[in-house]
PDB file of C-alpha atoms in Angstrom:
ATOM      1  CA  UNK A   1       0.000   0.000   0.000  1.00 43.00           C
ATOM      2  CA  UNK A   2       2.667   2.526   0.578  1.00 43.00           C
ATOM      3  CA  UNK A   3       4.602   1.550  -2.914  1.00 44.00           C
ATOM      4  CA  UNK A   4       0.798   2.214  -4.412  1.00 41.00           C
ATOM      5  CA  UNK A   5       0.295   5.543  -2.338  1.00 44.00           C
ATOM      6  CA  UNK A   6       3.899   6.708  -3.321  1.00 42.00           C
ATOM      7  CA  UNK A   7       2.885   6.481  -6.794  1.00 41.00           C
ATOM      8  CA  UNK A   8      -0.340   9.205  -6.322  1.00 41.00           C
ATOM      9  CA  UNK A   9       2.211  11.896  -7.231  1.00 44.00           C
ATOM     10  CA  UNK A  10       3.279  10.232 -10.067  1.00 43.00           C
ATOM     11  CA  UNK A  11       0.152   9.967 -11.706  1.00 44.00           C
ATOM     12  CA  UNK A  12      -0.847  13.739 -11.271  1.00 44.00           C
ATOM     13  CA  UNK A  13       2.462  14.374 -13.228  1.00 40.00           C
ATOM     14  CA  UNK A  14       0.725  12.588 -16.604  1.00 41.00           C
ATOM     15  CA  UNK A  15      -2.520  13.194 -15.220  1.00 43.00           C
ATOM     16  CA  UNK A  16      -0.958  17.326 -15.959  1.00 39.00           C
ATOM     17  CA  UNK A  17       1.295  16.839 -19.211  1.00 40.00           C
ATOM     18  CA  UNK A  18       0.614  13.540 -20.738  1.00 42.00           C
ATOM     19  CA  UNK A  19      -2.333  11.117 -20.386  1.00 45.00           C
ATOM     20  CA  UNK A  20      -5.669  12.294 -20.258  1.00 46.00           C
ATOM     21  CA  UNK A  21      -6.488  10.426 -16.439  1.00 46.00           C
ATOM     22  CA  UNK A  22      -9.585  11.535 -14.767  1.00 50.00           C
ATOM     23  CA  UNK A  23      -9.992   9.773 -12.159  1.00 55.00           C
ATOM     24  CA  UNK A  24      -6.638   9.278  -9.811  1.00 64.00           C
ATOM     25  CA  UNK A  25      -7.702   6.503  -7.595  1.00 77.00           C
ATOM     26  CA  UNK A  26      -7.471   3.991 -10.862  1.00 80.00           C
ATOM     27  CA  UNK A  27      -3.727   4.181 -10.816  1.00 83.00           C
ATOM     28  CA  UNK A  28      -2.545   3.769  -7.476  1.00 85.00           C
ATOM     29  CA  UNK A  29      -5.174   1.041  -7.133  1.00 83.00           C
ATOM     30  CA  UNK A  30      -4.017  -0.985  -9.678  1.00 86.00           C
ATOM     31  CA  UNK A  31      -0.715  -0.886  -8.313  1.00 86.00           C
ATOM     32  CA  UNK A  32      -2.210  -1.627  -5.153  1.00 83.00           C
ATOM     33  CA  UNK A  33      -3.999  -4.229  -5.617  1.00 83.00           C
ATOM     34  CA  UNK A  34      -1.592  -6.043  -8.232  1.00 82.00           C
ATOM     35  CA  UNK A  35       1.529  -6.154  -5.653  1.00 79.00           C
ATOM     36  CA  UNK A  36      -0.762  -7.280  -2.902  1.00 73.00           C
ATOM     37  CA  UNK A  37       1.308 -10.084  -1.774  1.00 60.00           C
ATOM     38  CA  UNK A  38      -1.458 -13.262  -1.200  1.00 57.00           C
ATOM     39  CA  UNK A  39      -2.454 -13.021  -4.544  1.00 55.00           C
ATOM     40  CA  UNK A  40       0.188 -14.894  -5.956  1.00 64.00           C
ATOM     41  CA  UNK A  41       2.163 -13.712  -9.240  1.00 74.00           C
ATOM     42  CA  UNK A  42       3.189  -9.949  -9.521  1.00 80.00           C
ATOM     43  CA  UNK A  43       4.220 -10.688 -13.415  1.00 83.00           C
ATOM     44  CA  UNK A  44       0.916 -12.792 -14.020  1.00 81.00           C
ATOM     45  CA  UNK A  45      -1.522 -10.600 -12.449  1.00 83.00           C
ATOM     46  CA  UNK A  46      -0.055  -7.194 -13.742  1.00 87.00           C
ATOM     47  CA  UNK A  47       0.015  -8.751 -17.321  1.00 87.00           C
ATOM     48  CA  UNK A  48      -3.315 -10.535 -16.925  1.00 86.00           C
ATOM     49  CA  UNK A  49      -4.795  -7.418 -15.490  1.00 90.00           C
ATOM     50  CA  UNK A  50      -3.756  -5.434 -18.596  1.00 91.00           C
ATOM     51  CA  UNK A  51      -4.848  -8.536 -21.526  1.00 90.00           C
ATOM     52  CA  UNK A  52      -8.975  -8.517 -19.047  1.00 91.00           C
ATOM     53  CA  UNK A  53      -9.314  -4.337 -18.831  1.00 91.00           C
ATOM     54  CA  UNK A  54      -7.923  -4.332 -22.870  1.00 92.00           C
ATOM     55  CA  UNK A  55     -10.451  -6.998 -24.092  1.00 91.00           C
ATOM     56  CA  UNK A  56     -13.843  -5.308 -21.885  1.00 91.00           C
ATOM     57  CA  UNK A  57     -12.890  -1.929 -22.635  1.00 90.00           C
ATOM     58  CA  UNK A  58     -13.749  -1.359 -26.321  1.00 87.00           C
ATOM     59  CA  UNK A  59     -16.780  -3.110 -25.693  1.00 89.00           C
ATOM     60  CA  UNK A  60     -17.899  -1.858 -23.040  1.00 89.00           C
ATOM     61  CA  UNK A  61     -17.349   1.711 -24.824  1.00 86.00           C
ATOM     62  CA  UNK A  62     -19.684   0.440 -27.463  1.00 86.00           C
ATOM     63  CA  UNK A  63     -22.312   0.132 -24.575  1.00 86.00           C
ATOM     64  CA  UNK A  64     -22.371   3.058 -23.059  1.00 84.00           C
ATOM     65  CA  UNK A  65     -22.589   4.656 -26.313  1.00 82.00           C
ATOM     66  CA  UNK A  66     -25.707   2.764 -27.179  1.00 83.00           C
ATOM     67  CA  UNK A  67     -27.336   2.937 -23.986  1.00 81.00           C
ATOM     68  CA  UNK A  68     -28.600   6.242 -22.609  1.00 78.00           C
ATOM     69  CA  UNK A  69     -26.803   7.579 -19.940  1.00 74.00           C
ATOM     70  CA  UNK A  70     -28.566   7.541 -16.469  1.00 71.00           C
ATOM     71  CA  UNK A  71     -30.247   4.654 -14.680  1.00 75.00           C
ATOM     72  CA  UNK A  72     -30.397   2.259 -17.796  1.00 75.00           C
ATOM     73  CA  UNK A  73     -26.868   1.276 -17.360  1.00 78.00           C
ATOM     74  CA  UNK A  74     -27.996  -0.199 -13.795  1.00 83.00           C
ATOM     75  CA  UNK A  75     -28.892  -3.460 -15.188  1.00 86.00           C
ATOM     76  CA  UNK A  76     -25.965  -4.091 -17.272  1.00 84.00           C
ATOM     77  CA  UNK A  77     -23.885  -3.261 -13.981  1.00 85.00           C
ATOM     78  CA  UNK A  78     -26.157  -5.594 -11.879  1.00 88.00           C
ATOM     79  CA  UNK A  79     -25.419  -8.065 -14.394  1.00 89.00           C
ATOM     80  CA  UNK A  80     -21.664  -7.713 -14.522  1.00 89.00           C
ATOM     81  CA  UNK A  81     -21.823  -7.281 -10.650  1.00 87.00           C
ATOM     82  CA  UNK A  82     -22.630 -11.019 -10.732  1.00 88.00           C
ATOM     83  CA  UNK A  83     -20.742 -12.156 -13.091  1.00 87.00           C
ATOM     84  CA  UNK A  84     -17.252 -11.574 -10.853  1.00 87.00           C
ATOM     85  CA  UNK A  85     -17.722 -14.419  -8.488  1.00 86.00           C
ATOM     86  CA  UNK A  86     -18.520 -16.846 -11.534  1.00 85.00           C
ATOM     87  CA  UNK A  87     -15.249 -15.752 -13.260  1.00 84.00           C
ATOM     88  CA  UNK A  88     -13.458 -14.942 -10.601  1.00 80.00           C
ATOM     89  CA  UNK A  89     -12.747 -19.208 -10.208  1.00 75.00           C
ATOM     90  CA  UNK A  90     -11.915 -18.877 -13.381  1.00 79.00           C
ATOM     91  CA  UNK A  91      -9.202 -17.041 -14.117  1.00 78.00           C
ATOM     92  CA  UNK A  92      -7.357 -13.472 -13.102  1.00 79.00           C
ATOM     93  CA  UNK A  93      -8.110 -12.428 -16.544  1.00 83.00           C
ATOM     94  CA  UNK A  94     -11.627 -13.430 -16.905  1.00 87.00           C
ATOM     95  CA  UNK A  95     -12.432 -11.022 -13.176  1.00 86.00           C
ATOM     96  CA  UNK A  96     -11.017  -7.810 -14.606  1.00 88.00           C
ATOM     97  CA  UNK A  97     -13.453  -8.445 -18.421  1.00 88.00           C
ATOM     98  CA  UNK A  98     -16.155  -8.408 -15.780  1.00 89.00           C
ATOM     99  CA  UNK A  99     -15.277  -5.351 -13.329  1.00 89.00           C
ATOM    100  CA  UNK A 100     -13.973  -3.573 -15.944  1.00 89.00           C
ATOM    101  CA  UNK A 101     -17.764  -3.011 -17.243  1.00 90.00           C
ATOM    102  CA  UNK A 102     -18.851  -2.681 -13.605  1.00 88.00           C
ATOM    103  CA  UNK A 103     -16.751   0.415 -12.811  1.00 87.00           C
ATOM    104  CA  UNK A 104     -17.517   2.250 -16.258  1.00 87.00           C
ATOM    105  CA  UNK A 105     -20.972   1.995 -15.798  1.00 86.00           C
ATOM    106  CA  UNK A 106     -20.940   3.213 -12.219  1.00 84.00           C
ATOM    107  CA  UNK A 107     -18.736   5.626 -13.074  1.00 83.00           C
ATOM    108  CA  UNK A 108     -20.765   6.700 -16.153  1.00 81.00           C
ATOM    109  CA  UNK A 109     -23.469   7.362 -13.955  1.00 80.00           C
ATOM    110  CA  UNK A 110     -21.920  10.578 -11.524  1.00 77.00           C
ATOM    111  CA  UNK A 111     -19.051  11.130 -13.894  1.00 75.00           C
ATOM    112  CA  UNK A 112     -19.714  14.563 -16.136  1.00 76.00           C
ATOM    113  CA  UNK A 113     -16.662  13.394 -18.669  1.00 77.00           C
ATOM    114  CA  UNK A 114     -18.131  11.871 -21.966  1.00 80.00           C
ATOM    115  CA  UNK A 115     -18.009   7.869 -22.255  1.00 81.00           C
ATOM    116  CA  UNK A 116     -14.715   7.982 -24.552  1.00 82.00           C
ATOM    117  CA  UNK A 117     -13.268   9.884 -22.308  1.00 84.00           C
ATOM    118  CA  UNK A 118     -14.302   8.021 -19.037  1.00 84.00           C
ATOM    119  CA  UNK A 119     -13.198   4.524 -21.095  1.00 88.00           C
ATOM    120  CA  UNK A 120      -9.558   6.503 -21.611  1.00 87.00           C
ATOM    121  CA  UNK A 121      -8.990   7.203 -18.386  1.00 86.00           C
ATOM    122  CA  UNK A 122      -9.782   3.592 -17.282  1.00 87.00           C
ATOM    123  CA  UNK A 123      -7.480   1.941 -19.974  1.00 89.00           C
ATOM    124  CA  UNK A 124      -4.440   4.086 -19.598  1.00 88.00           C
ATOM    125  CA  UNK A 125      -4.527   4.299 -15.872  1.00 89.00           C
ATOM    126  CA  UNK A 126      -4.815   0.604 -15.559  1.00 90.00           C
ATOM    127  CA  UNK A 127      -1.981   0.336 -18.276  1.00 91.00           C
ATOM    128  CA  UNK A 128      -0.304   2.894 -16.603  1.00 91.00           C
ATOM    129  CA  UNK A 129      -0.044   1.267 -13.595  1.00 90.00           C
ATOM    130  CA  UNK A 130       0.372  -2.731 -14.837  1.00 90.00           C
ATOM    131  CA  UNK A 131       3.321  -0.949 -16.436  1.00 91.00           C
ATOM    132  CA  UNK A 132       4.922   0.398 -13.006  1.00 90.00           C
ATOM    133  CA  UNK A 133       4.469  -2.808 -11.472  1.00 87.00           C
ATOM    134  CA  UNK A 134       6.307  -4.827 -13.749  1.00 85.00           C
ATOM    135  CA  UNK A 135       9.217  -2.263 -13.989  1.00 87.00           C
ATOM    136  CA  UNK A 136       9.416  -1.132 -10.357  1.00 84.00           C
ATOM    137  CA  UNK A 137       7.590  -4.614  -8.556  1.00 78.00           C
ATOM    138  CA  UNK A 138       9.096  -7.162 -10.536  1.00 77.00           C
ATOM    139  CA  UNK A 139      11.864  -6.063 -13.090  1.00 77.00           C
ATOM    140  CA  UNK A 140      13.972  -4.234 -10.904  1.00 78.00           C
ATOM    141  CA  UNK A 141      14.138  -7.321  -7.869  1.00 70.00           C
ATOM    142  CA  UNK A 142      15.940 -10.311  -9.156  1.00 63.00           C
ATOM    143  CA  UNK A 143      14.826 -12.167  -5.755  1.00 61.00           C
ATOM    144  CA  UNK A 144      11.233 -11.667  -7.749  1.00 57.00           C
ATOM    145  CA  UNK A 145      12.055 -14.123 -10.382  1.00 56.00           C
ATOM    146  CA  UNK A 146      13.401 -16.488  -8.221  1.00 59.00           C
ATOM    147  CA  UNK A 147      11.906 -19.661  -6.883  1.00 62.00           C
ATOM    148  CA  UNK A 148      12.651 -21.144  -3.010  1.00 71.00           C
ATOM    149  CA  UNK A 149      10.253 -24.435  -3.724  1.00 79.00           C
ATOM    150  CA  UNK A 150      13.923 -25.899  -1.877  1.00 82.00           C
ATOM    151  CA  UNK A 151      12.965 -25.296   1.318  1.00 85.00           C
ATOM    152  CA  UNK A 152       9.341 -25.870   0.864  1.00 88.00           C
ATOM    153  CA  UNK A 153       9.955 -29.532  -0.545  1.00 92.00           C
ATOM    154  CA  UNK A 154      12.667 -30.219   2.745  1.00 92.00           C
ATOM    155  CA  UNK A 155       9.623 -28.805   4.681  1.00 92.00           C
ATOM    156  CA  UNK A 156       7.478 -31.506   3.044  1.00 93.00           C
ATOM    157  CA  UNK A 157      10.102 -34.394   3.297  1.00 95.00           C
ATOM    158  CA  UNK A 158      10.697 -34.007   7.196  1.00 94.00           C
ATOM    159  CA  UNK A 159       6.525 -33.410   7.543  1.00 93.00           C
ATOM    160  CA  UNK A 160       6.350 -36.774   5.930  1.00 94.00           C
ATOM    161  CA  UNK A 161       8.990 -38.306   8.080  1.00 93.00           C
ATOM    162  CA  UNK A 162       7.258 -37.563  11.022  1.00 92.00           C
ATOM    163  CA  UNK A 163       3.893 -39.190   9.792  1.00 92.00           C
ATOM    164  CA  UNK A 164       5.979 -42.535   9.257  1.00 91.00           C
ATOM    165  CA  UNK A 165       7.114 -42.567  12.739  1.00 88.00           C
ATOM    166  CA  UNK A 166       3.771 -42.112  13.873  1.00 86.00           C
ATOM    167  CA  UNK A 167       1.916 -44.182  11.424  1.00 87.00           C
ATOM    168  CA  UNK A 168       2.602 -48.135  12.889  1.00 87.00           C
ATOM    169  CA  UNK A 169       3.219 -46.788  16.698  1.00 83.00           C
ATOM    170  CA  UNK A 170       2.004 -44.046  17.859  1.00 74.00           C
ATOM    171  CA  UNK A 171      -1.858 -43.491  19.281  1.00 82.00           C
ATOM    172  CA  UNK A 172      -4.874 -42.493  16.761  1.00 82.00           C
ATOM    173  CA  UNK A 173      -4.521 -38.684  18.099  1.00 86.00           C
ATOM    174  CA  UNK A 174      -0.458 -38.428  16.749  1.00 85.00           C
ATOM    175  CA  UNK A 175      -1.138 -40.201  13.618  1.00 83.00           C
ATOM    176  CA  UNK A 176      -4.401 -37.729  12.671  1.00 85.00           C
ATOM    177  CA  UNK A 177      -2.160 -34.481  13.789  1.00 88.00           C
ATOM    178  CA  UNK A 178       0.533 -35.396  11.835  1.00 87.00           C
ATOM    179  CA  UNK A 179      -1.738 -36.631   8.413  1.00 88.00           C
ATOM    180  CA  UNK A 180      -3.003 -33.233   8.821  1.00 90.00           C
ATOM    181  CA  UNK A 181       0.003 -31.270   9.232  1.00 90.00           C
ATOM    182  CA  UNK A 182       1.376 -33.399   5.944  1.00 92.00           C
ATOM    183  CA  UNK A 183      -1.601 -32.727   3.672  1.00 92.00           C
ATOM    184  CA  UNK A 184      -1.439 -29.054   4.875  1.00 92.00           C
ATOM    185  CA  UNK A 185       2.339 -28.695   4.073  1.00 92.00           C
ATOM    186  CA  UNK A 186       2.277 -30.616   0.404  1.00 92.00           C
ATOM    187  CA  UNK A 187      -0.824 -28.318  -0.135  1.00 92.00           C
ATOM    188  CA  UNK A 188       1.285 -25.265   0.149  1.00 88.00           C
ATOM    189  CA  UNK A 189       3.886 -26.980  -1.982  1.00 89.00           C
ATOM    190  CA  UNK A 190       1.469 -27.662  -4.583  1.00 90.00           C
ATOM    191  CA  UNK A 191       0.243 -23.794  -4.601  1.00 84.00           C
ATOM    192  CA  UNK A 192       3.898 -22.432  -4.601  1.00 82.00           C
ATOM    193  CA  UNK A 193       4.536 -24.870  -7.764  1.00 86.00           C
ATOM    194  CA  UNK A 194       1.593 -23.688  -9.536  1.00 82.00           C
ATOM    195  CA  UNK A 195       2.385 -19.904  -8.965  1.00 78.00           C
ATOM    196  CA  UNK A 196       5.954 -20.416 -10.120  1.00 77.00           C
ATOM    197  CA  UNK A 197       4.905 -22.285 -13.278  1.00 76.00           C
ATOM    198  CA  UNK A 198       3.107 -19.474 -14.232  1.00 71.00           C
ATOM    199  CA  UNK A 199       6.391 -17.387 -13.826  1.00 73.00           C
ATOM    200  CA  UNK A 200       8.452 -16.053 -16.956  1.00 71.00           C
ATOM    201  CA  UNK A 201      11.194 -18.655 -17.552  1.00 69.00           C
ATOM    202  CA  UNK A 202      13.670 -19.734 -15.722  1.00 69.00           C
ATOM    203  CA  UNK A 203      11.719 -19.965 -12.833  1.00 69.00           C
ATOM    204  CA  UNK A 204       9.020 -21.680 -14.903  1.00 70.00           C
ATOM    205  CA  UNK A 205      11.666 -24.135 -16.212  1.00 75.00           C
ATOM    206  CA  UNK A 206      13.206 -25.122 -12.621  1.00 77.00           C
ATOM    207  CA  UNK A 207       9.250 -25.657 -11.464  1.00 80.00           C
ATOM    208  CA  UNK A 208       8.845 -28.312 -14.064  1.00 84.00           C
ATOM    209  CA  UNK A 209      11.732 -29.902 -12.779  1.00 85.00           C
ATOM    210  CA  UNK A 210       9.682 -29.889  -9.170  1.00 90.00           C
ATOM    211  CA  UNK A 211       6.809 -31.406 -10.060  1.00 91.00           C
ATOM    212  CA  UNK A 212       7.802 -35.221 -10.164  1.00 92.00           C
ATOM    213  CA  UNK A 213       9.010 -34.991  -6.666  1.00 93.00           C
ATOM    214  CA  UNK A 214       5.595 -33.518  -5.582  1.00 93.00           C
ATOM    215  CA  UNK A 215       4.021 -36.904  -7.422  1.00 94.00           C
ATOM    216  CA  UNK A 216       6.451 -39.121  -5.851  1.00 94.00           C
ATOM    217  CA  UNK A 217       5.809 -37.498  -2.503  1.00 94.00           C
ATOM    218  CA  UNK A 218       1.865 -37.551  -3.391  1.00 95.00           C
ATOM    219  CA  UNK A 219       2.136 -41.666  -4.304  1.00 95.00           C
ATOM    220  CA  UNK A 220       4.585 -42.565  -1.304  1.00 94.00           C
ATOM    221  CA  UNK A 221       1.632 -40.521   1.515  1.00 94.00           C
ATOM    222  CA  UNK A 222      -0.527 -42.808   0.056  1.00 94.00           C
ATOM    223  CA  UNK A 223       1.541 -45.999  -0.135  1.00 93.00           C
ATOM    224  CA  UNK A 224       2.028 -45.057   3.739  1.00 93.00           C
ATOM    225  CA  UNK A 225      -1.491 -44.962   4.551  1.00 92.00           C
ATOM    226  CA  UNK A 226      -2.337 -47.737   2.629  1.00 92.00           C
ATOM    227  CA  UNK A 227       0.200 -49.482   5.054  1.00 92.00           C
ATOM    228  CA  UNK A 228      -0.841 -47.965   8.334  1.00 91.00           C
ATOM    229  CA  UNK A 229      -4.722 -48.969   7.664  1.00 89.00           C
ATOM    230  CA  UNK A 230      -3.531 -52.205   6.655  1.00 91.00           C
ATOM    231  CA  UNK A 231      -1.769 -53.073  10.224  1.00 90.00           C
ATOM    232  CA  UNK A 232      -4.994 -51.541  12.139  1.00 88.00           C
ATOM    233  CA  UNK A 233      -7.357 -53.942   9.889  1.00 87.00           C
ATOM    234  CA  UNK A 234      -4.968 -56.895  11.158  1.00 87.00           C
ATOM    235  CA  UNK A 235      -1.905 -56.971   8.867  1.00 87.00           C
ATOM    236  CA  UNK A 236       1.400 -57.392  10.720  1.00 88.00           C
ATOM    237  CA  UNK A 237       3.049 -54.570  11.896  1.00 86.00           C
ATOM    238  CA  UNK A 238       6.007 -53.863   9.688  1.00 88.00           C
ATOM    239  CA  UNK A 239       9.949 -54.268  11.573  1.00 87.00           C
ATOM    240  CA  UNK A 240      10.591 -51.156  13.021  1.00 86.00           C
ATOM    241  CA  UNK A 241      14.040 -50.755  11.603  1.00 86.00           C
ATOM    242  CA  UNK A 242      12.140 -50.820   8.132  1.00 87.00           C
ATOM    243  CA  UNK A 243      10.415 -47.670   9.313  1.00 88.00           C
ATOM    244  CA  UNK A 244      13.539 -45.931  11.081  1.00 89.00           C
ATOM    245  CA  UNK A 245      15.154 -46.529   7.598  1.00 89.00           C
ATOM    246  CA  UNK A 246      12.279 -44.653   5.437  1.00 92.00           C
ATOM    247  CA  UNK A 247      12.239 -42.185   8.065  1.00 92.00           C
ATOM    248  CA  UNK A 248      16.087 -41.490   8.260  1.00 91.00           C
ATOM    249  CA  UNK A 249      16.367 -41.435   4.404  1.00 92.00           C
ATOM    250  CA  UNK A 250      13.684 -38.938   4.053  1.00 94.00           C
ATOM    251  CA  UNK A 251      15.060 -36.548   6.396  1.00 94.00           C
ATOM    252  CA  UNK A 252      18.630 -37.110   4.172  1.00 93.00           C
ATOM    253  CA  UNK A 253      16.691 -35.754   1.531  1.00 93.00           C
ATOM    254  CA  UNK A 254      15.335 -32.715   3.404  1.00 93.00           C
ATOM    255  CA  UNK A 255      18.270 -32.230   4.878  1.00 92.00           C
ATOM    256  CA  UNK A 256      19.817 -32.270   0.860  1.00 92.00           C
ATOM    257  CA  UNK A 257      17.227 -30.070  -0.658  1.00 91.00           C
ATOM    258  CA  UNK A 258      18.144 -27.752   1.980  1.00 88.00           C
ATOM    259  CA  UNK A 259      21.892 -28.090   1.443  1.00 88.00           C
ATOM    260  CA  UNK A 260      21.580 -28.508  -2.349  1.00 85.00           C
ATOM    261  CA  UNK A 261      23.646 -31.119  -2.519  1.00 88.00           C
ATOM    262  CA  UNK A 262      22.666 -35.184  -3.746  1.00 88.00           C
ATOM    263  CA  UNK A 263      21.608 -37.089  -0.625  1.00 88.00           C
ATOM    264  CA  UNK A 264      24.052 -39.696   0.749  1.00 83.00           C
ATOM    265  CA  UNK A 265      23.527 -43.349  -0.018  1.00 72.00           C
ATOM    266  CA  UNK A 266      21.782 -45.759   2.417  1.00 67.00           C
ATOM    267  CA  UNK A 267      20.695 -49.145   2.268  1.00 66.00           C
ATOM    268  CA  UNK A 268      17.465 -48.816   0.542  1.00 66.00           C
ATOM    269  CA  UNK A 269      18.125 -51.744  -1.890  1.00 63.00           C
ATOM    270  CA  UNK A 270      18.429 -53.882   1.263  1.00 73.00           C
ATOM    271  CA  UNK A 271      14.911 -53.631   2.372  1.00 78.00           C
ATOM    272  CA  UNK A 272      12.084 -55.812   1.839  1.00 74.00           C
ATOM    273  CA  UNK A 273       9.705 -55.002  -0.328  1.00 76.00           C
ATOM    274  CA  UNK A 274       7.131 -57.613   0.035  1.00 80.00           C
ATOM    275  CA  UNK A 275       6.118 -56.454   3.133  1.00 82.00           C
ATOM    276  CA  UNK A 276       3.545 -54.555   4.392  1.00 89.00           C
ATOM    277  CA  UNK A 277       5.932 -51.690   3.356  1.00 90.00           C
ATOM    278  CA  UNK A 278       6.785 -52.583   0.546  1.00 89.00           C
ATOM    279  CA  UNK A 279       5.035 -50.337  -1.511  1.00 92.00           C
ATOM    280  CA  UNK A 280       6.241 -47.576   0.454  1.00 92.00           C
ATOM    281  CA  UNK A 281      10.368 -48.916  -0.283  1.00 89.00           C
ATOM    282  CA  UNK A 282       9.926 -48.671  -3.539  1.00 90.00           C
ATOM    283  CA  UNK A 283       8.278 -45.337  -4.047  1.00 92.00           C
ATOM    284  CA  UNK A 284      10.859 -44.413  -1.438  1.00 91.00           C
ATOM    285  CA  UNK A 285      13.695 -45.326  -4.085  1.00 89.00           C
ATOM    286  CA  UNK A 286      12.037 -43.595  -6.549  1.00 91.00           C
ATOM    287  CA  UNK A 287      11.571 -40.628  -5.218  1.00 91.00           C
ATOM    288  CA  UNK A 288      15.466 -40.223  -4.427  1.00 90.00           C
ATOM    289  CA  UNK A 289      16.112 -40.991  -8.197  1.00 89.00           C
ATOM    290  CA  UNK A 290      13.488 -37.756  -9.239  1.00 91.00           C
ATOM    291  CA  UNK A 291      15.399 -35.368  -6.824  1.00 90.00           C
ATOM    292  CA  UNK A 292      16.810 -32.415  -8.846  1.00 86.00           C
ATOM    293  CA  UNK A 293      19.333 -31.406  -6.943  1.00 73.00           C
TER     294      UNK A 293
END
């Protein structure tokens, strides 16, 4: 908010000498609104944000030329009103073809400028200020276009360590608080992928490289489960060092994402994998050989 309220000043400058703004709160809300940091991608939003209000504005100009200006445009806002929650799912994009309208005809109603005028002022400002944003919130920071899924994955890895101690041994309260904390901590992995893969390369290349060890980590939670429900419906319990070793090894590999470095070698290969964790071994080896570090 104060990057977006520094740049008030800045606007009256072209507001004066340049671009033909009316209405100064467009700018230094966009800029607001675009670095807000939960929504995810600066680059994404700030170029999506420029492709939605580009695509509704000539339209939308075409309306309020047809329709008469006054109360008739109250529908059409009631109807794009409505339409934001629908698209808002949807994509980035998709929201700002629907406020766009929204705002012009609201505007249009109090505003005395003329409709090409009020349309102008939307479509610069909003240009205007996608434009700062991607030269002074994301150009202009390398640690922007970086990724740190490292330390998220090693997060993940130890999380999922800590369910396999629990899983065979521990009581019904340990094993639920620690499933939870798991699912909760690959969640945010899987977000944090999905907003770097939307990234300008490289960081959309290195994400690619990610997403294998999310599926291995996805397929060896289940294989684990699979196990522990197993032993409760009857199964024998697995040997315990077979669970101290898929713990230990995991946290090798947090402890190598962390470190960037390979993890050492352990004796995997020497486990049995027709037991009841079997399943779990083998995704185990796997997921060391998808590791891109």
């Amino acid at each position: 908010m104060a990057i977006a309220s520094a740049f008030v000043d800045l606007e009256g400058v072209f507001h004066h000498f340049w671009l033909p703004t009316v209405h100064s709160l467009w700018l230094p809300l966009t800029v607001a609104v675009i670095l807000k940091p939960d929504f995810g991608s600066v680059f994404v939003r700030a170029l999506l944000r420029a492709l939605g209000t580009i695509a509704a504005a000539v339209p939308t100009l075409l309306v309020l030329v047809v329709v008469p200006r006054g109360w008739a445009a109250v529908p059409l806002a009631a109807f794009f009103g409505g339409l934001i929650p629908v698209l808002k799912a949807k994509s980035y994009a998709m929201r700002t073809v629907a406020l766009t309208p929204l705002m012009l005809f609201l505007f249009d109603l109090v505003s005395p400028e003329p409709s090409d005028e009020l349309v102008l002022a939307r479509l610069s400002d909003t240009l205007l200020g996608c434009l700062i944003v991607l030269v002074f919130g994301y150009a202009l920071w390398p640690g922007s276009r970086r990724i740190r899924l490292g330390g998220r994955f090693a997060v993940g890895f130890q999380a999922l360590a800590d369910y396999l101690d629990e899983a065979f041994t521990g009581s019904r309260e340990s094993r639920t608080r620690d499933r939870r904390a798991l699912h909760r901590t690959l969640d945010a992995v899987r977000v944090e992928l999905r907003r770097a893969q939307a990234e300008p390369p490289p960081a959309s290349r290195l994400s690619a490289a990610w997403w294998p060890v999310l599926g291995g980590l996805d397929r060896l939670v289940d294989a684990v489960t699979a196990a522990s429900v197993r032993v409760r419906g009857g199964a024998p319990a697995p040997p315990a060092h077979t669970a101290r070793t898929l713990a230990a090894d995991l946290r090798e590999m947090a402890a190598a994402i962390d470190e960037g470095r390979r993890p050492q070698t352990r004796d995997l290969f020497e486990l049995p994998t027709d037991g009841v964790l079997g399943e779990a071994v083998v995704q185990t080896c796997r997921l060391r050989r998808t590791l891109p570090v």
